[in-house]
Amino acid sequence: MGRSAFFVRTFGCPVKCPWCDSAGTWHKDWVPDHINRMTTEAIVAEIVEADPSMVVITGGEPTVHDLSDLARAIRNDTAATVHVETCGAFEYTRDTFDWVTLSPKWDRVPLAANIRSCSELKIIVDQEDSIDRWLSFLSLSIGSDVLELEKPIWLHPEWSQRNNPLILNKIAEMVKTHGGPLRAGWQLHKLYKVDALDDRAAKQAPLGGNPALGL
Ligand code: SF4
C-alpha cells in the first residue's frame, strides 16, 4: 500500500459559503464546461490503481449523496481508509467512514449526533468572533462543553483572511489559552498550489465565485 491520499470531490452543494474555494461545485459562473460523471466501479478502479493509504471524500457537500456503496467498495477492493469532510448537517451512518472531519457552516448547521461522533472539527475563522460563536453553538448543541469531547478542533484562517493579524492573533490567543484540543490550522495545499499544479484538477474557482477575492 502506498502512503498517498486520494481525493474524491463530489459535485453539488446546498450551501453557498462566501469563502468557498470549491465554487465550481455550485456557482453558475464557475461550473466546469464538462463534468465527468463516474460510476462507483470507475472511481474504485482509479483508486485501486493509485494504491493510496487513505481516500478522502469531499465536496461540495458529500453527505447529500448516499456514499455507502462507494465506501463499501473502497473497503472491499483496497486497503485504504475512508475519510469524509462534511458540514455535518445531514444524516449519515457513522460506520460508513473511518474518519469524519466536520467543518460546520452557519447556513446548514450540524446535527448534534454528528458533532458527537465526528473524528475532528474544523472551524473556518473568517471573523474575529468566529471561534467564540462556534464553540458556543457546538457546546449548546450537544449540551456540554465541546472542548471536553477531547477531539481535535482545527482553527483555519479563511483563505482571504490569512494575512489578517486580527484573525491570526485570535487563533493564536485561543490555542495558547486553551491548549489542546484546539489546533492552529492552515490550508497548506493552497500555499503549495497543489491543485493548480495538477493536470487532472478542475479549473480553479475564486473564493465564493468572486474573482476579487482571489483563488
Ligand atoms: S465551503 Fe464547503 S459547504 Fe460551503 S459552499 Fe463550499 S463546498 Fe459547500
mmCIF file of N, CA and C in Angstrom, residues 99-206:
data_model
loop_
_atom_site.group_PDB
_atom_site.id
_atom_site.type_symbol
_atom_site.label_atom_id
_atom_site.label_comp_id
_atom_site.label_asym_id
_atom_site.label_seq_id
_atom_site.Cartn_x
_atom_site.Cartn_y
_atom_site.Cartn_z
ATOM 1 N N TRP A 99 -12.958 8.012 9.223
ATOM 2 C CA TRP A 99 -12.608 9.314 9.806
ATOM 3 C C TRP A 99 -13.568 10.360 9.262
ATOM 4 N N VAL A 100 -14.116 11.169 10.141
ATOM 5 C CA VAL A 100 -15.041 12.227 9.714
ATOM 6 C C VAL A 100 -14.505 13.580 10.181
ATOM 7 N N THR A 101 -14.258 14.460 9.228
ATOM 8 C CA THR A 101 -13.898 15.850 9.547
ATOM 9 C C THR A 101 -15.159 16.685 9.383
ATOM 10 N N LEU A 102 -15.598 17.298 10.467
ATOM 11 C CA LEU A 102 -16.826 18.092 10.420
ATOM 12 C C LEU A 102 -16.451 19.577 10.445
ATOM 13 N N SER A 103 -16.752 20.252 9.357
ATOM 14 C CA SER A 103 -16.472 21.689 9.254
ATOM 15 C C SER A 103 -17.811 22.419 9.187
ATOM 16 N N PRO A 104 -18.243 22.976 10.316
ATOM 17 C CA PRO A 104 -19.621 23.498 10.380
ATOM 18 C C PRO A 104 -19.817 24.758 9.547
ATOM 19 N N LYS A 105 -21.046 24.915 9.052
ATOM 20 C CA LYS A 105 -21.417 26.078 8.236
ATOM 21 C C LYS A 105 -22.701 26.674 8.816
ATOM 22 N N TRP A 106 -22.744 28.016 8.894
ATOM 23 C CA TRP A 106 -23.916 28.647 9.507
ATOM 24 C C TRP A 106 -25.178 28.435 8.685
ATOM 25 N N ASP A 107 -25.042 28.321 7.360
ATOM 26 C CA ASP A 107 -26.249 28.158 6.537
ATOM 27 C C ASP A 107 -26.942 26.823 6.755
ATOM 28 N N ARG A 108 -26.178 25.792 7.102
ATOM 29 C CA ARG A 108 -26.744 24.466 7.383
ATOM 30 C C ARG A 108 -25.984 23.927 8.581
ATOM 31 N N VAL A 109 -26.460 24.227 9.778
ATOM 32 C CA VAL A 109 -25.688 23.898 10.986
ATOM 33 C C VAL A 109 -25.676 22.380 11.227
ATOM 34 N N PRO A 110 -24.650 21.891 11.904
ATOM 35 C CA PRO A 110 -24.510 20.437 12.075
ATOM 36 C C PRO A 110 -25.495 19.853 13.078
ATOM 37 N N LEU A 111 -25.826 18.575 12.865
ATOM 38 C CA LEU A 111 -26.675 17.835 13.796
ATOM 39 C C LEU A 111 -25.860 17.462 15.029
ATOM 40 N N ALA A 112 -26.527 17.452 16.177
ATOM 41 C CA ALA A 112 -25.813 17.146 17.432
ATOM 42 C C ALA A 112 -25.132 15.774 17.369
ATOM 43 N N ALA A 113 -25.832 14.787 16.784
ATOM 44 C CA ALA A 113 -25.253 13.433 16.716
ATOM 45 C C ALA A 113 -23.972 13.438 15.896
ATOM 46 N N ASN A 114 -23.939 14.245 14.848
ATOM 47 C CA ASN A 114 -22.733 14.299 14.015
ATOM 48 C C ASN A 114 -21.587 15.006 14.734
ATOM 49 N N ILE A 115 -21.917 16.027 15.532
ATOM 50 C CA ILE A 115 -20.868 16.716 16.308
ATOM 51 C C ILE A 115 -20.239 15.727 17.283
ATOM 52 N N ARG A 116 -21.084 14.938 17.928
ATOM 53 C CA ARG A 116 -20.564 13.982 18.924
ATOM 54 C C ARG A 116 -19.724 12.884 18.279
ATOM 55 N N SER A 117 -20.135 12.421 17.101
ATOM 56 C CA SER A 117 -19.496 11.224 16.543
ATOM 57 C C SER A 117 -18.347 11.521 15.587
ATOM 58 N N CYS A 118 -18.155 12.790 15.211
ATOM 59 C CA CYS A 118 -17.095 13.065 14.235
ATOM 60 C C CYS A 118 -15.729 12.809 14.859
ATOM 61 N N SER A 119 -14.715 12.689 13.989
ATOM 62 C CA SER A 119 -13.351 12.431 14.467
ATOM 63 C C SER A 119 -12.650 13.727 14.849
ATOM 64 N N GLU A 120 -12.966 14.795 14.128
ATOM 65 C CA GLU A 120 -12.351 16.097 14.403
ATOM 66 C C GLU A 120 -13.277 17.174 13.873
ATOM 67 N N LEU A 121 -13.076 18.388 14.381
ATOM 68 C CA LEU A 121 -13.840 19.543 13.903
ATOM 69 C C LEU A 121 -12.873 20.511 13.235
ATOM 70 N N LYS A 122 -13.372 21.235 12.247
ATOM 71 C CA LYS A 122 -12.543 22.237 11.562
ATOM 72 C C LYS A 122 -13.363 23.508 11.434
ATOM 73 N N ILE A 123 -12.938 24.528 12.152
ATOM 74 C CA ILE A 123 -13.664 25.801 12.127
ATOM 75 C C ILE A 123 -12.941 26.761 11.185
ATOM 76 N N ILE A 124 -13.678 27.293 10.223
ATOM 77 C CA ILE A 124 -13.119 28.303 9.320
ATOM 78 C C ILE A 124 -13.301 29.658 10.001
ATOM 79 N N VAL A 125 -12.182 30.341 10.251
ATOM 80 C CA VAL A 125 -12.220 31.600 11.011
ATOM 81 C C VAL A 125 -12.184 32.762 10.021
ATOM 82 N N ASP A 126 -13.346 33.325 9.763
ATOM 83 C CA ASP A 126 -13.405 34.444 8.811
ATOM 84 C C ASP A 126 -13.656 35.770 9.518
ATOM 85 N N GLN A 127 -14.034 35.709 10.808
ATOM 86 C CA GLN A 127 -14.239 36.933 11.572
ATOM 87 C C GLN A 127 -13.650 36.741 12.972
ATOM 88 N N GLU A 128 -13.397 37.856 13.643
ATOM 89 C CA GLU A 128 -12.761 37.773 14.958
ATOM 90 C C GLU A 128 -13.567 36.946 15.961
ATOM 91 N N ASP A 129 -14.900 36.982 15.810
ATOM 92 C CA ASP A 129 -15.718 36.261 16.792
ATOM 93 C C ASP A 129 -16.120 34.855 16.323
ATOM 94 N N SER A 130 -15.579 34.399 15.186
ATOM 95 C CA SER A 130 -15.985 33.090 14.649
ATOM 96 C C SER A 130 -15.760 31.963 15.648
ATOM 97 N N ILE A 131 -14.593 31.964 16.290
ATOM 98 C CA ILE A 131 -14.256 30.837 17.176
ATOM 99 C C ILE A 131 -15.207 30.815 18.374
ATOM 100 N N ASP A 132 -15.389 31.962 19.009
ATOM 101 C CA ASP A 132 -16.269 32.017 20.180
ATOM 102 C C ASP A 132 -17.697 31.613 19.815
ATOM 103 N N ARG A 133 -18.171 32.102 18.661
ATOM 104 C CA ARG A 133 -19.542 31.780 18.255
ATOM 105 C C ARG A 133 -19.700 30.287 17.996
ATOM 106 N N TRP A 134 -18.721 29.697 17.299
ATOM 107 C CA TRP A 134 -18.855 28.272 17.002
ATOM 108 C C TRP A 134 -18.694 27.406 18.257
ATOM 109 N N LEU A 135 -17.739 27.730 19.115
ATOM 110 C CA LEU A 135 -17.574 26.922 20.331
ATOM 111 C C LEU A 135 -18.842 26.991 21.176
ATOM 112 N N SER A 136 -19.444 28.172 21.218
ATOM 113 C CA SER A 136 -20.676 28.328 21.972
ATOM 114 C C SER A 136 -21.812 27.525 21.323
ATOM 115 N N PHE A 137 -21.963 27.643 20.013
ATOM 116 C CA PHE A 137 -23.032 26.914 19.322
ATOM 117 C C PHE A 137 -22.853 25.406 19.473
ATOM 118 N N LEU A 138 -21.629 24.927 19.250
ATOM 119 C CA LEU A 138 -21.387 23.478 19.302
ATOM 120 C C LEU A 138 -21.654 22.951 20.711
ATOM 121 N N SER A 139 -21.246 23.704 21.720
ATOM 122 C CA SER A 139 -21.467 23.275 23.109
ATOM 123 C C SER A 139 -22.965 23.228 23.423
ATOM 124 N N LEU A 140 -23.671 24.275 22.993
ATOM 125 C CA LEU A 140 -25.125 24.283 23.221
ATOM 126 C C LEU A 140 -25.801 23.111 22.519
ATOM 127 N N SER A 141 -25.342 22.785 21.326
ATOM 128 C CA SER A 141 -25.969 21.712 20.541
ATOM 129 C C SER A 141 -25.870 20.370 21.235
ATOM 130 N N ILE A 142 -24.700 20.107 21.850
ATOM 131 C CA ILE A 142 -24.511 18.779 22.449
ATOM 132 C C ILE A 142 -24.784 18.790 23.957
ATOM 133 N N GLY A 143 -25.081 19.969 24.496
ATOM 134 C CA GLY A 143 -25.441 20.043 25.909
ATOM 135 C C GLY A 143 -24.266 19.918 26.858
ATOM 136 N N SER A 144 -23.052 20.095 26.340
ATOM 137 C CA SER A 144 -21.869 20.119 27.212
ATOM 138 C C SER A 144 -20.753 20.839 26.476
ATOM 139 N N ASP A 145 -19.665 21.126 27.190
ATOM 140 C CA ASP A 145 -18.573 21.890 26.590
ATOM 141 C C ASP A 145 -17.900 21.072 25.482
ATOM 142 N N VAL A 146 -17.920 21.602 24.263
ATOM 143 C CA VAL A 146 -17.365 20.847 23.130
ATOM 144 C C VAL A 146 -15.861 20.577 23.328
ATOM 145 N N LEU A 147 -15.174 21.432 24.091
ATOM 146 C CA LEU A 147 -13.743 21.206 24.343
ATOM 147 C C LEU A 147 -13.521 19.926 25.141
ATOM 148 N N GLU A 148 -14.532 19.532 25.916
ATOM 149 C CA GLU A 148 -14.375 18.320 26.731
ATOM 150 C C GLU A 148 -14.543 17.039 25.931
ATOM 151 N N LEU A 149 -14.955 17.151 24.673
ATOM 152 C CA LEU A 149 -15.005 15.953 23.828
ATOM 153 C C LEU A 149 -13.591 15.449 23.529
ATOM 154 N N GLU A 150 -12.631 16.340 23.720
ATOM 155 C CA GLU A 150 -11.212 15.992 23.514
ATOM 156 C C GLU A 150 -10.948 15.437 22.133
ATOM 157 N N LYS A 151 -11.637 16.009 21.139
ATOM 158 C CA LYS A 151 -11.274 15.677 19.757
ATOM 159 C C LYS A 151 -10.650 16.926 19.152
ATOM 160 N N PRO A 152 -9.743 16.757 18.202
ATOM 161 C CA PRO A 152 -9.081 17.941 17.638
ATOM 162 C C PRO A 152 -10.093 18.943 17.093
ATOM 163 N N ILE A 153 -9.870 20.212 17.388
ATOM 164 C CA ILE A 153 -10.676 21.290 16.806
ATOM 165 C C ILE A 153 -9.706 22.227 16.090
ATOM 166 N N TRP A 154 -9.664 22.098 14.774
ATOM 167 C CA TRP A 154 -8.754 22.907 13.967
ATOM 168 C C TRP A 154 -9.332 24.291 13.761
ATOM 169 N N LEU A 155 -8.480 25.290 13.829
ATOM 170 C CA LEU A 155 -8.887 26.676 13.594
ATOM 171 C C LEU A 155 -8.127 27.162 12.358
ATOM 172 N N HIS A 156 -8.840 27.232 11.239
ATOM 173 C CA HIS A 156 -8.205 27.629 9.982
ATOM 174 C C HIS A 156 -8.574 29.063 9.642
ATOM 175 N N PRO A 157 -7.593 29.936 9.420
ATOM 176 C CA PRO A 157 -7.970 31.259 8.901
ATOM 177 C C PRO A 157 -8.607 31.082 7.523
ATOM 178 N N GLU A 158 -9.766 31.706 7.307
ATOM 179 C CA GLU A 158 -10.357 31.675 5.974
ATOM 180 C C GLU A 158 -9.327 32.291 5.027
ATOM 181 N N TRP A 159 -9.210 31.734 3.828
ATOM 182 C CA TRP A 159 -8.034 31.997 2.994
ATOM 183 C C TRP A 159 -7.855 33.481 2.690
ATOM 184 N N SER A 160 -8.932 34.215 2.452
ATOM 185 C CA SER A 160 -8.761 35.645 2.143
ATOM 186 C C SER A 160 -8.378 36.444 3.393
ATOM 187 N N GLN A 161 -8.443 35.786 4.571
ATOM 188 C CA GLN A 161 -8.093 36.454 5.831
ATOM 189 C C GLN A 161 -6.740 35.957 6.377
ATOM 190 N N ARG A 162 -6.020 35.227 5.535
ATOM 191 C CA ARG A 162 -4.823 34.548 6.065
ATOM 192 C C ARG A 162 -3.721 35.506 6.509
ATOM 193 N N ASN A 163 -3.776 36.757 6.014
ATOM 194 C CA ASN A 163 -2.767 37.732 6.450
ATOM 195 C C ASN A 163 -3.356 38.775 7.395
ATOM 196 N N ASN A 164 -4.567 38.538 7.842
ATOM 197 C CA ASN A 164 -5.230 39.493 8.738
ATOM 198 C C ASN A 164 -4.737 39.252 10.170
ATOM 199 N N PRO A 165 -3.967 40.192 10.742
ATOM 200 C CA PRO A 165 -3.404 39.955 12.075
ATOM 201 C C PRO A 165 -4.465 39.748 13.147
ATOM 202 N N LEU A 166 -5.646 40.349 12.964
ATOM 203 C CA LEU A 166 -6.695 40.177 13.974
ATOM 204 C C LEU A 166 -7.150 38.722 14.026
ATOM 205 N N ILE A 167 -7.293 38.117 12.845
ATOM 206 C CA ILE A 167 -7.714 36.713 12.770
ATOM 207 C C ILE A 167 -6.606 35.802 13.304
ATOM 208 N N LEU A 168 -5.378 36.033 12.846
ATOM 209 C CA LEU A 168 -4.263 35.169 13.273
ATOM 210 C C LEU A 168 -4.016 35.309 14.776
ATOM 211 N N ASN A 169 -4.096 36.529 15.274
ATOM 212 C CA ASN A 169 -3.877 36.726 16.715
ATOM 213 C C ASN A 169 -4.961 36.038 17.540
ATOM 214 N N LYS A 170 -6.193 36.061 17.023
ATOM 215 C CA LYS A 170 -7.285 35.421 17.760
ATOM 216 C C LYS A 170 -7.063 33.910 17.829
ATOM 217 N N ILE A 171 -6.653 33.324 16.712
ATOM 218 C CA ILE A 171 -6.377 31.883 16.706
ATOM 219 C C ILE A 171 -5.245 31.567 17.680
ATOM 220 N N ALA A 172 -4.169 32.341 17.601
ATOM 221 C CA ALA A 172 -3.018 32.099 18.490
ATOM 222 C C ALA A 172 -3.434 32.232 19.952
ATOM 223 N N GLU A 173 -4.218 33.264 20.249
ATOM 224 C CA GLU A 173 -4.649 33.504 21.631
ATOM 225 C C GLU A 173 -5.488 32.336 22.153
ATOM 226 N N MET A 174 -6.388 31.833 21.303
ATOM 227 C CA MET A 174 -7.254 30.724 21.731
ATOM 228 C C MET A 174 -6.451 29.462 21.996
ATOM 229 N N VAL A 175 -5.478 29.184 21.127
ATOM 230 C CA VAL A 175 -4.671 27.973 21.309
ATOM 231 C C VAL A 175 -3.805 28.113 22.559
ATOM 232 N N LYS A 176 -3.239 29.311 22.761
ATOM 233 C CA LYS A 176 -2.390 29.498 23.952
ATOM 234 C C LYS A 176 -3.209 29.438 25.237
ATOM 235 N N THR A 177 -4.441 29.916 25.161
ATOM 236 C CA THR A 177 -5.280 29.931 26.356
ATOM 237 C C THR A 177 -5.793 28.540 26.720
ATOM 238 N N HIS A 178 -6.242 27.810 25.690
ATOM 239 C CA HIS A 178 -6.919 26.528 25.966
ATOM 240 C C HIS A 178 -6.037 25.313 25.719
ATOM 241 N N GLY A 179 -4.966 25.472 24.921
ATOM 242 C CA GLY A 179 -4.173 24.304 24.551
ATOM 243 C C GLY A 179 -5.032 23.329 23.754
ATOM 244 N N GLY A 180 -4.639 22.008 23.834
ATOM 245 C CA GLY A 180 -5.470 21.016 23.168
ATOM 246 C C GLY A 180 -6.850 21.028 23.788
ATOM 247 N N PRO A 181 -7.895 20.714 23.042
ATOM 248 C CA PRO A 181 -7.876 20.162 21.685
ATOM 249 C C PRO A 181 -7.808 21.197 20.564
ATOM 250 N N LEU A 182 -7.673 22.498 20.887
ATOM 251 C CA LEU A 182 -7.608 23.488 19.815
ATOM 252 C C LEU A 182 -6.265 23.394 19.098
ATOM 253 N N ARG A 183 -6.305 23.541 17.796
ATOM 254 C CA ARG A 183 -5.089 23.482 16.992
ATOM 255 C C ARG A 183 -5.138 24.564 15.913
ATOM 256 N N ALA A 184 -4.033 25.266 15.739
ATOM 257 C CA ALA A 184 -3.959 26.278 14.684
ATOM 258 C C ALA A 184 -3.730 25.580 13.348
ATOM 259 N N GLY A 185 -4.620 25.818 12.392
ATOM 260 C CA GLY A 185 -4.515 25.154 11.094
ATOM 261 C C GLY A 185 -4.181 26.129 9.982
ATOM 262 N N TRP A 186 -3.978 25.574 8.801
ATOM 263 C CA TRP A 186 -3.613 26.397 7.639
ATOM 264 C C TRP A 186 -3.928 25.587 6.394
ATOM 265 N N GLN A 187 -4.415 26.223 5.359
ATOM 266 C CA GLN A 187 -4.733 25.483 4.130
ATOM 267 C C GLN A 187 -3.460 25.353 3.285
ATOM 268 N N LEU A 188 -2.623 24.415 3.714
ATOM 269 C CA LEU A 188 -1.298 24.294 3.102
ATOM 270 C C LEU A 188 -1.358 23.934 1.620
ATOM 271 N N HIS A 189 -2.408 23.209 1.201
ATOM 272 C CA HIS A 189 -2.477 22.825 -0.213
ATOM 273 C C HIS A 189 -2.561 24.052 -1.114
ATOM 274 N N LYS A 190 -3.083 25.153 -0.543
ATOM 275 C CA LYS A 190 -3.159 26.382 -1.348
ATOM 276 C C LYS A 190 -1.788 27.048 -1.432
ATOM 277 N N LEU A 191 -1.088 27.038 -0.314
ATOM 278 C CA LEU A 191 0.249 27.613 -0.301
ATOM 279 C C LEU A 191 1.139 26.903 -1.322
ATOM 280 N N TYR A 192 0.991 25.601 -1.389
ATOM 281 C CA TYR A 192 1.809 24.809 -2.320
ATOM 282 C C TYR A 192 1.195 24.718 -3.712
ATOM 283 N N LYS A 193 -0.013 25.298 -3.892
ATOM 284 C CA LYS A 193 -0.706 25.303 -5.187
ATOM 285 C C LYS A 193 -0.843 23.895 -5.772
ATOM 286 N N VAL A 194 -1.175 22.934 -4.931
ATOM 287 C CA VAL A 194 -1.234 21.555 -5.412
ATOM 288 C C VAL A 194 -2.336 21.346 -6.450
ATOM 289 N N ASP A 195 -3.447 22.077 -6.345
ATOM 290 C CA ASP A 195 -4.495 21.927 -7.358
ATOM 291 C C ASP A 195 -4.042 22.522 -8.680
ATOM 292 N N ALA A 196 -3.472 23.736 -8.625
ATOM 293 C CA ALA A 196 -3.063 24.416 -9.851
ATOM 294 C C ALA A 196 -1.997 23.614 -10.596
ATOM 295 N N LEU A 197 -1.206 22.851 -9.860
ATOM 296 C CA LEU A 197 -0.122 22.094 -10.481
ATOM 297 C C LEU A 197 -0.542 20.697 -10.916
ATOM 298 N N ASP A 198 -1.825 20.368 -10.704
ATOM 299 C CA ASP A 198 -2.308 19.029 -11.046
ATOM 300 C C ASP A 198 -3.084 19.090 -12.361
ATOM 301 N N ASP A 199 -2.583 18.419 -13.388
ATOM 302 C CA ASP A 199 -3.229 18.450 -14.705
ATOM 303 C C ASP A 199 -4.668 17.973 -14.650
ATOM 304 N N ARG A 200 -4.966 17.077 -13.722
ATOM 305 C CA ARG A 200 -6.304 16.482 -13.679
ATOM 306 C C ARG A 200 -7.284 17.306 -12.856
ATOM 307 N N ALA A 201 -6.802 18.303 -12.140
ATOM 308 C CA ALA A 201 -7.695 19.094 -11.291
ATOM 309 C C ALA A 201 -8.621 19.951 -12.151
ATOM 310 N N ALA A 202 -9.842 20.151 -11.677
ATOM 311 C CA ALA A 202 -10.768 21.040 -12.371
ATOM 312 C C ALA A 202 -10.221 22.466 -12.333
ATOM 313 N N LYS A 203 -10.689 23.291 -13.294
ATOM 314 C CA LYS A 203 -10.252 24.685 -13.308
ATOM 315 C C LYS A 203 -10.561 25.324 -11.955
ATOM 316 N N GLN A 204 -9.633 26.072 -11.425
ATOM 317 C CA GLN A 204 -9.852 26.660 -10.101
ATOM 318 C C GLN A 204 -10.917 27.741 -10.154
ATOM 319 N N ALA A 205 -11.714 27.809 -9.087
ATOM 320 C CA ALA A 205 -12.738 28.852 -8.969
ATOM 321 C C ALA A 205 -12.314 29.807 -7.860
ATOM 322 N N PRO A 206 -12.582 31.097 -8.015
ATOM 323 C CA PRO A 206 -12.207 32.039 -6.953
ATOM 324 C C PRO A 206 -13.077 31.851 -5.718
#
